[in-house]
PDB file of C-alpha atoms in Angstrom:
ATOM      1  CA  ARG O  33       0.104  -0.029   0.016  1.00 73.00           C
ATOM      2  CA  ASP O  34       1.353   3.441  -0.960  1.00 87.00           C
ATOM      3  CA  LEU O  35       1.887   6.047   1.874  1.00 92.00           C
ATOM      4  CA  SER O  36       0.450   9.378   1.944  1.00 93.00           C
ATOM      5  CA  LEU O  37      -1.048  11.535   4.329  1.00 94.00           C
ATOM      6  CA  ALA O  38      -4.617  10.503   4.407  1.00 95.00           C
ATOM      7  CA  ASP O  39      -3.161   7.319   5.661  1.00 96.00           C
ATOM      8  CA  LEU O  40      -0.639   8.752   8.500  1.00 95.00           C
ATOM      9  CA  ARG O  41      -4.243  10.921   9.705  1.00 96.00           C
ATOM     10  CA  ASP O  42      -6.182   8.045  10.233  1.00 97.00           C
ATOM     11  CA  THR O  43      -2.931   5.643  11.265  1.00 96.00           C
ATOM     12  CA  HIS O  44      -2.312   8.475  13.671  1.00 96.00           C
ATOM     13  CA  GLU O  45      -5.872   8.872  15.192  1.00 97.00           C
ATOM     14  CA  THR O  46      -6.489   5.076  15.529  1.00 98.00           C
ATOM     15  CA  ARG O  47      -2.570   4.913  17.203  1.00 97.00           C
ATOM     16  CA  LEU O  48      -3.519   7.107  20.627  1.00 97.00           C
ATOM     17  CA  ALA O  49      -7.299   5.765  20.397  1.00 98.00           C
ATOM     18  CA  LEU O  50      -6.586   2.488  21.336  1.00 98.00           C
ATOM     19  CA  GLU O  51      -2.661   3.700  22.668  1.00 98.00           C
ATOM     20  CA  SER O  52      -4.548   6.241  25.157  1.00 98.00           C
ATOM     21  CA  LEU O  53      -6.853   2.591  26.579  1.00 98.00           C
ATOM     22  CA  ALA O  54      -3.959   0.397  27.058  1.00 98.00           C
ATOM     23  CA  VAL O  55      -2.388   3.077  28.536  1.00 98.00           C
ATOM     24  CA  ARG O  56      -4.383   4.870  31.004  1.00 98.00           C
ATOM     25  CA  ALA O  57      -5.776   1.131  31.914  1.00 98.00           C
ATOM     26  CA  ALA O  58      -1.625   0.285  32.264  1.00 98.00           C
ATOM     27  CA  ALA O  59      -1.183   3.501  34.766  1.00 98.00           C
ATOM     28  CA  VAL O  60      -3.295   2.273  37.211  1.00 98.00           C
ATOM     29  CA  ARG O  61      -2.577  -1.097  37.631  1.00 97.00           C
ATOM     30  CA  PHE O  62       1.208  -0.542  36.851  1.00 98.00           C
ATOM     31  CA  THR O  63       4.079  -2.280  39.204  1.00 98.00           C
ATOM     32  CA  GLU O  64       7.119  -3.053  40.305  1.00 98.00           C
ATOM     33  CA  GLU O  65       7.851  -5.869  37.073  1.00 98.00           C
ATOM     34  CA  ASP O  66       6.155  -4.184  34.525  1.00 98.00           C
ATOM     35  CA  LEU O  67       8.783  -0.712  35.263  1.00 98.00           C
ATOM     36  CA  THR O  68      11.799  -3.225  35.275  1.00 98.00           C
ATOM     37  CA  LYS O  69      10.594  -4.463  31.927  1.00 98.00           C
ATOM     38  CA  ALA O  70       9.835  -0.761  30.980  1.00 98.00           C
ATOM     39  CA  ALA O  71      12.820   0.787  31.747  1.00 98.00           C
ATOM     40  CA  ALA O  72      14.886  -2.367  30.532  1.00 98.00           C
ATOM     41  CA  ALA O  73      13.096  -1.240  27.035  1.00 98.00           C
ATOM     42  CA  LEU O  74      14.139   2.418  27.279  1.00 98.00           C
ATOM     43  CA  ALA O  75      17.440   1.350  28.539  1.00 98.00           C
ATOM     44  CA  GLU O  76      17.901  -0.232  25.447  1.00 98.00           C
ATOM     45  CA  HIS O  77      16.114   2.351  23.147  1.00 97.00           C
ATOM     46  CA  LEU O  78      18.866   4.877  24.183  1.00 96.00           C
ATOM     47  CA  ARG O  79      21.537   3.310  23.800  1.00 97.00           C
ATOM     48  CA  LEU O  80      20.698   1.517  20.624  1.00 96.00           C
ATOM     49  CA  SER O  81      19.861   5.143  18.950  1.00 94.00           C
ATOM     50  CA  ARG O  82      22.895   6.660  20.142  1.00 94.00           C
ATOM     51  CA  ALA O  83      25.165   3.422  18.372  1.00 94.00           C
ATOM     52  CA  GLU O  84      22.362   4.292  15.579  1.00 91.00           C
ATOM     53  CA  ASP O  85      21.549   0.622  15.329  1.00 93.00           C
ATOM     54  CA  SER O  86      18.450   1.957  14.106  1.00 90.00           C
ATOM     55  CA  ALA O  87      16.451  -1.392  13.730  1.00 91.00           C
ATOM     56  CA  GLY O  88      18.033  -2.402  17.083  1.00 94.00           C
ATOM     57  CA  ALA O  89      16.530   1.055  18.109  1.00 94.00           C
ATOM     58  CA  ARG O  90      12.880   0.644  16.800  1.00 93.00           C
ATOM     59  CA  ASP O  91      13.113  -3.204  18.456  1.00 96.00           C
ATOM     60  CA  ALA O  92      13.424  -2.061  21.400  1.00 97.00           C
ATOM     61  CA  HIS O  93      11.063   1.160  20.429  1.00 96.00           C
ATOM     62  CA  ALA O  94       8.465  -1.312  20.359  1.00 97.00           C
ATOM     63  CA  GLU O  95       9.126  -3.214  23.527  1.00 98.00           C
ATOM     64  CA  PHE O  96       9.370  -0.234  25.194  1.00 98.00           C
ATOM     65  CA  HIS O  97       5.465   0.454  24.319  1.00 98.00           C
ATOM     66  CA  PHE O  98       4.460  -2.993  24.435  1.00 98.00           C
ATOM     67  CA  ALA O  99       6.025  -3.397  28.301  1.00 98.00           C
ATOM     68  CA  ILE O 100       3.708  -0.853  29.027  1.00 98.00           C
ATOM     69  CA  TYR O 101       1.033  -1.158  27.124  1.00 98.00           C
ATOM     70  CA  ARG O 102       0.870  -5.426  27.933  1.00 98.00           C
ATOM     71  CA  ALA O 103       0.665  -4.306  31.030  1.00 98.00           C
ATOM     72  CA  SER O 104      -3.214  -2.679  30.748  1.00 98.00           C
ATOM     73  CA  GLY O 105      -4.052  -6.645  31.728  1.00 97.00           C
ATOM     74  CA  SER O 106      -6.257  -6.698  28.796  1.00 98.00           C
ATOM     75  CA  LEU O 107      -5.458  -9.102  26.202  1.00 97.00           C
ATOM     76  CA  TRP O 108      -7.009  -7.404  23.577  1.00 98.00           C
ATOM     77  CA  LEU O 109      -5.799  -4.047  22.789  1.00 98.00           C
ATOM     78  CA  PRO O 110      -2.517  -4.625  22.859  1.00 98.00           C
ATOM     79  CA  ARG O 111      -3.327  -7.261  20.237  1.00 98.00           C
ATOM     80  CA  ALA O 112      -5.644  -4.653  18.567  1.00 98.00           C
ATOM     81  CA  ILE O 113      -2.008  -2.065  17.990  1.00 98.00           C
ATOM     82  CA  GLU O 114      -0.114  -5.073  16.523  1.00 98.00           C
ATOM     83  CA  PRO O 115      -0.765  -4.098  13.157  1.00 97.00           C
ATOM     84  CA  VAL O 116      -1.509  -0.280  13.430  1.00 97.00           C
ATOM     85  CA  TRP O 117       1.689   0.020  14.688  1.00 96.00           C
ATOM     86  CA  GLN O 118       3.473  -1.688  12.006  1.00 95.00           C
ATOM     87  CA  ASN O 119       1.778   0.157   9.564  1.00 95.00           C
ATOM     88  CA  SER O 120       3.064   3.427  11.247  1.00 94.00           C
ATOM     89  CA  GLU O 121       6.353   2.074  10.871  1.00 92.00           C
ATOM     90  CA  ARG O 122       5.754   2.078   7.436  1.00 91.00           C
ATOM     91  CA  TYR O 123       6.458   5.625   8.059  1.00 90.00           C
ATOM     92  CA  ARG O 124       9.487   6.044   9.886  1.00 83.00           C
ATOM     93  CA  PHE O 125      11.833   6.942   7.101  1.00 69.00           C
ATOM     94  CA  GLY O 126      15.545   6.036   7.518  1.00 57.00           C
ATOM     95  CA  SER O 127      17.061   8.909   8.745  1.00 62.00           C
ATOM     96  CA  ARG O 128      19.346   8.988  12.350  1.00 71.00           C
ATOM     97  CA  PRO O 129      18.316  11.083  14.870  1.00 81.00           C
ATOM     98  CA  THR O 130      20.601  13.971  15.984  1.00 89.00           C
ATOM     99  CA  ALA O 131      21.670  13.954  19.866  1.00 92.00           C
ATOM    100  CA  PHE O 132      18.235  16.273  20.388  1.00 92.00           C
ATOM    101  CA  LEU O 133      15.791  14.222  19.036  1.00 90.00           C
ATOM    102  CA  ILE O 134      17.267  10.643  20.647  1.00 92.00           C
ATOM    103  CA  GLU O 135      17.041  13.067  24.059  1.00 94.00           C
ATOM    104  CA  ARG O 136      13.653  14.654  23.028  1.00 93.00           C
ATOM    105  CA  SER O 137      12.238  11.109  22.887  1.00 93.00           C
ATOM    106  CA  ARG O 138      14.086   9.456  25.800  1.00 95.00           C
ATOM    107  CA  GLN O 139      12.335  12.441  28.021  1.00 97.00           C
ATOM    108  CA  GLU O 140       8.898  11.602  26.170  1.00 97.00           C
ATOM    109  CA  HIS O 141       9.953   8.131  27.015  1.00 97.00           C
ATOM    110  CA  GLN O 142      10.559   8.874  30.625  1.00 98.00           C
ATOM    111  CA  ALA O 143       7.143  11.122  30.951  1.00 98.00           C
ATOM    112  CA  ILE O 144       5.574   8.000  30.428  1.00 98.00           C
ATOM    113  CA  LEU O 145       7.188   5.049  32.599  1.00 98.00           C
ATOM    114  CA  ASP O 146       6.810   8.575  35.276  1.00 98.00           C
ATOM    115  CA  ALA O 147       2.284   9.083  35.165  1.00 98.00           C
ATOM    116  CA  CYS O 148       2.731   5.138  34.801  1.00 98.00           C
ATOM    117  CA  VAL O 149       5.120   4.868  38.137  1.00 98.00           C
ATOM    118  CA  ALA O 150       2.378   7.056  39.373  1.00 98.00           C
ATOM    119  CA  ARG O 151      -0.214   5.216  38.523  1.00 98.00           C
ATOM    120  CA  ASP O 152      -1.302   8.589  36.748  1.00 98.00           C
ATOM    121  CA  PRO O 153      -3.475   7.496  34.021  1.00 98.00           C
ATOM    122  CA  ASP O 154      -4.027  11.332  33.279  1.00 98.00           C
ATOM    123  CA  ALA O 155      -0.808  12.284  32.994  1.00 98.00           C
ATOM    124  CA  ALA O 156       0.390   8.647  31.474  1.00 98.00           C
ATOM    125  CA  GLU O 157      -2.973   9.736  28.470  1.00 98.00           C
ATOM    126  CA  LEU O 158      -1.159  13.080  27.718  1.00 98.00           C
ATOM    127  CA  ALA O 159       2.210  11.610  27.627  1.00 98.00           C
ATOM    128  CA  LEU O 160       1.183   9.174  25.495  1.00 98.00           C
ATOM    129  CA  ARG O 161      -0.730  11.992  22.983  1.00 98.00           C
ATOM    130  CA  SER O 162       2.192  14.418  23.335  1.00 97.00           C
ATOM    131  CA  HIS O 163       4.650  11.682  22.298  1.00 96.00           C
ATOM    132  CA  LEU O 164       2.500  10.119  19.470  1.00 96.00           C
ATOM    133  CA  ALA O 165       1.305  14.606  18.367  1.00 96.00           C
ATOM    134  CA  GLY O 166       5.268  14.984  18.226  1.00 91.00           C
ATOM    135  CA  ALA O 167       6.616  11.849  16.178  1.00 91.00           C
ATOM    136  CA  PHE O 168       3.008  12.601  13.592  1.00 93.00           C
ATOM    137  CA  GLN O 169       4.300  16.100  12.879  1.00 92.00           C
ATOM    138  CA  ARG O 170       7.900  14.752  12.176  1.00 88.00           C
ATOM    139  CA  ILE O 171       6.944  11.899   9.911  1.00 90.00           C
ATOM    140  CA  THR O 172       3.915  14.719   7.541  1.00 91.00           C
ATOM    141  CA  GLU O 173       6.693  17.378   7.744  1.00 88.00           C
ATOM    142  CA  THR O 174       9.462  15.146   6.677  1.00 86.00           C
ATOM    143  CA  MET O 175       5.994  13.857   3.983  1.00 87.00           C
ATOM    144  CA  THR O 176       5.628  17.158   2.827  1.00 88.00           C
ATOM    145  CA  SER O 177       9.235  17.791   2.260  1.00 82.00           C
ATOM    146  CA  LYS O 178       9.742  15.222  -0.172  1.00 67.00           C
ATOM    147  CA  GLN O 179       6.474  15.633  -1.820  1.00 65.00           C
ATOM    148  CA  LYS O 180       8.027  19.249  -1.957  1.00 63.00           C
ATOM    149  CA  ASP O 181      11.569  18.061  -3.584  1.00 58.00           C
ATOM    150  CA  THR O 182       9.354  15.743  -6.450  1.00 58.00           C
ATOM    151  CA  PRO O 183       9.723  17.305  -9.821  1.00 56.00           C
TER     152      PRO O 183
END
């Protein structure tokens, strides 16, 4: 399927709906074991991003998010999120993240994790929505600039 701004927008809105439900439920039930899994995935994501291992960093990024979504206690939410997540991965372009973007990503993910640890579903959802909005904006800008560059 071709990449398009309409599909990106639909994917983003679907992720917001599903992942907001999952992160809110996770924040209510978050345990030390959940923290251990998510924190390890976040540390690995940061390490691999800095090492410019984009494939490994993407895997660790997914593991971080899904560690939280599995903490929701729902069998279906992670299953429902998976195909939408996979579709959104098609929109990640091969550009190397800068040190600034790596740090911003770390801060965004840490805010989600901190809200879950604090068992604050409102803050967890807000942090997740902010994180997804930033990614959506960056991808949209990249797609738009590539369309302008095409003769």
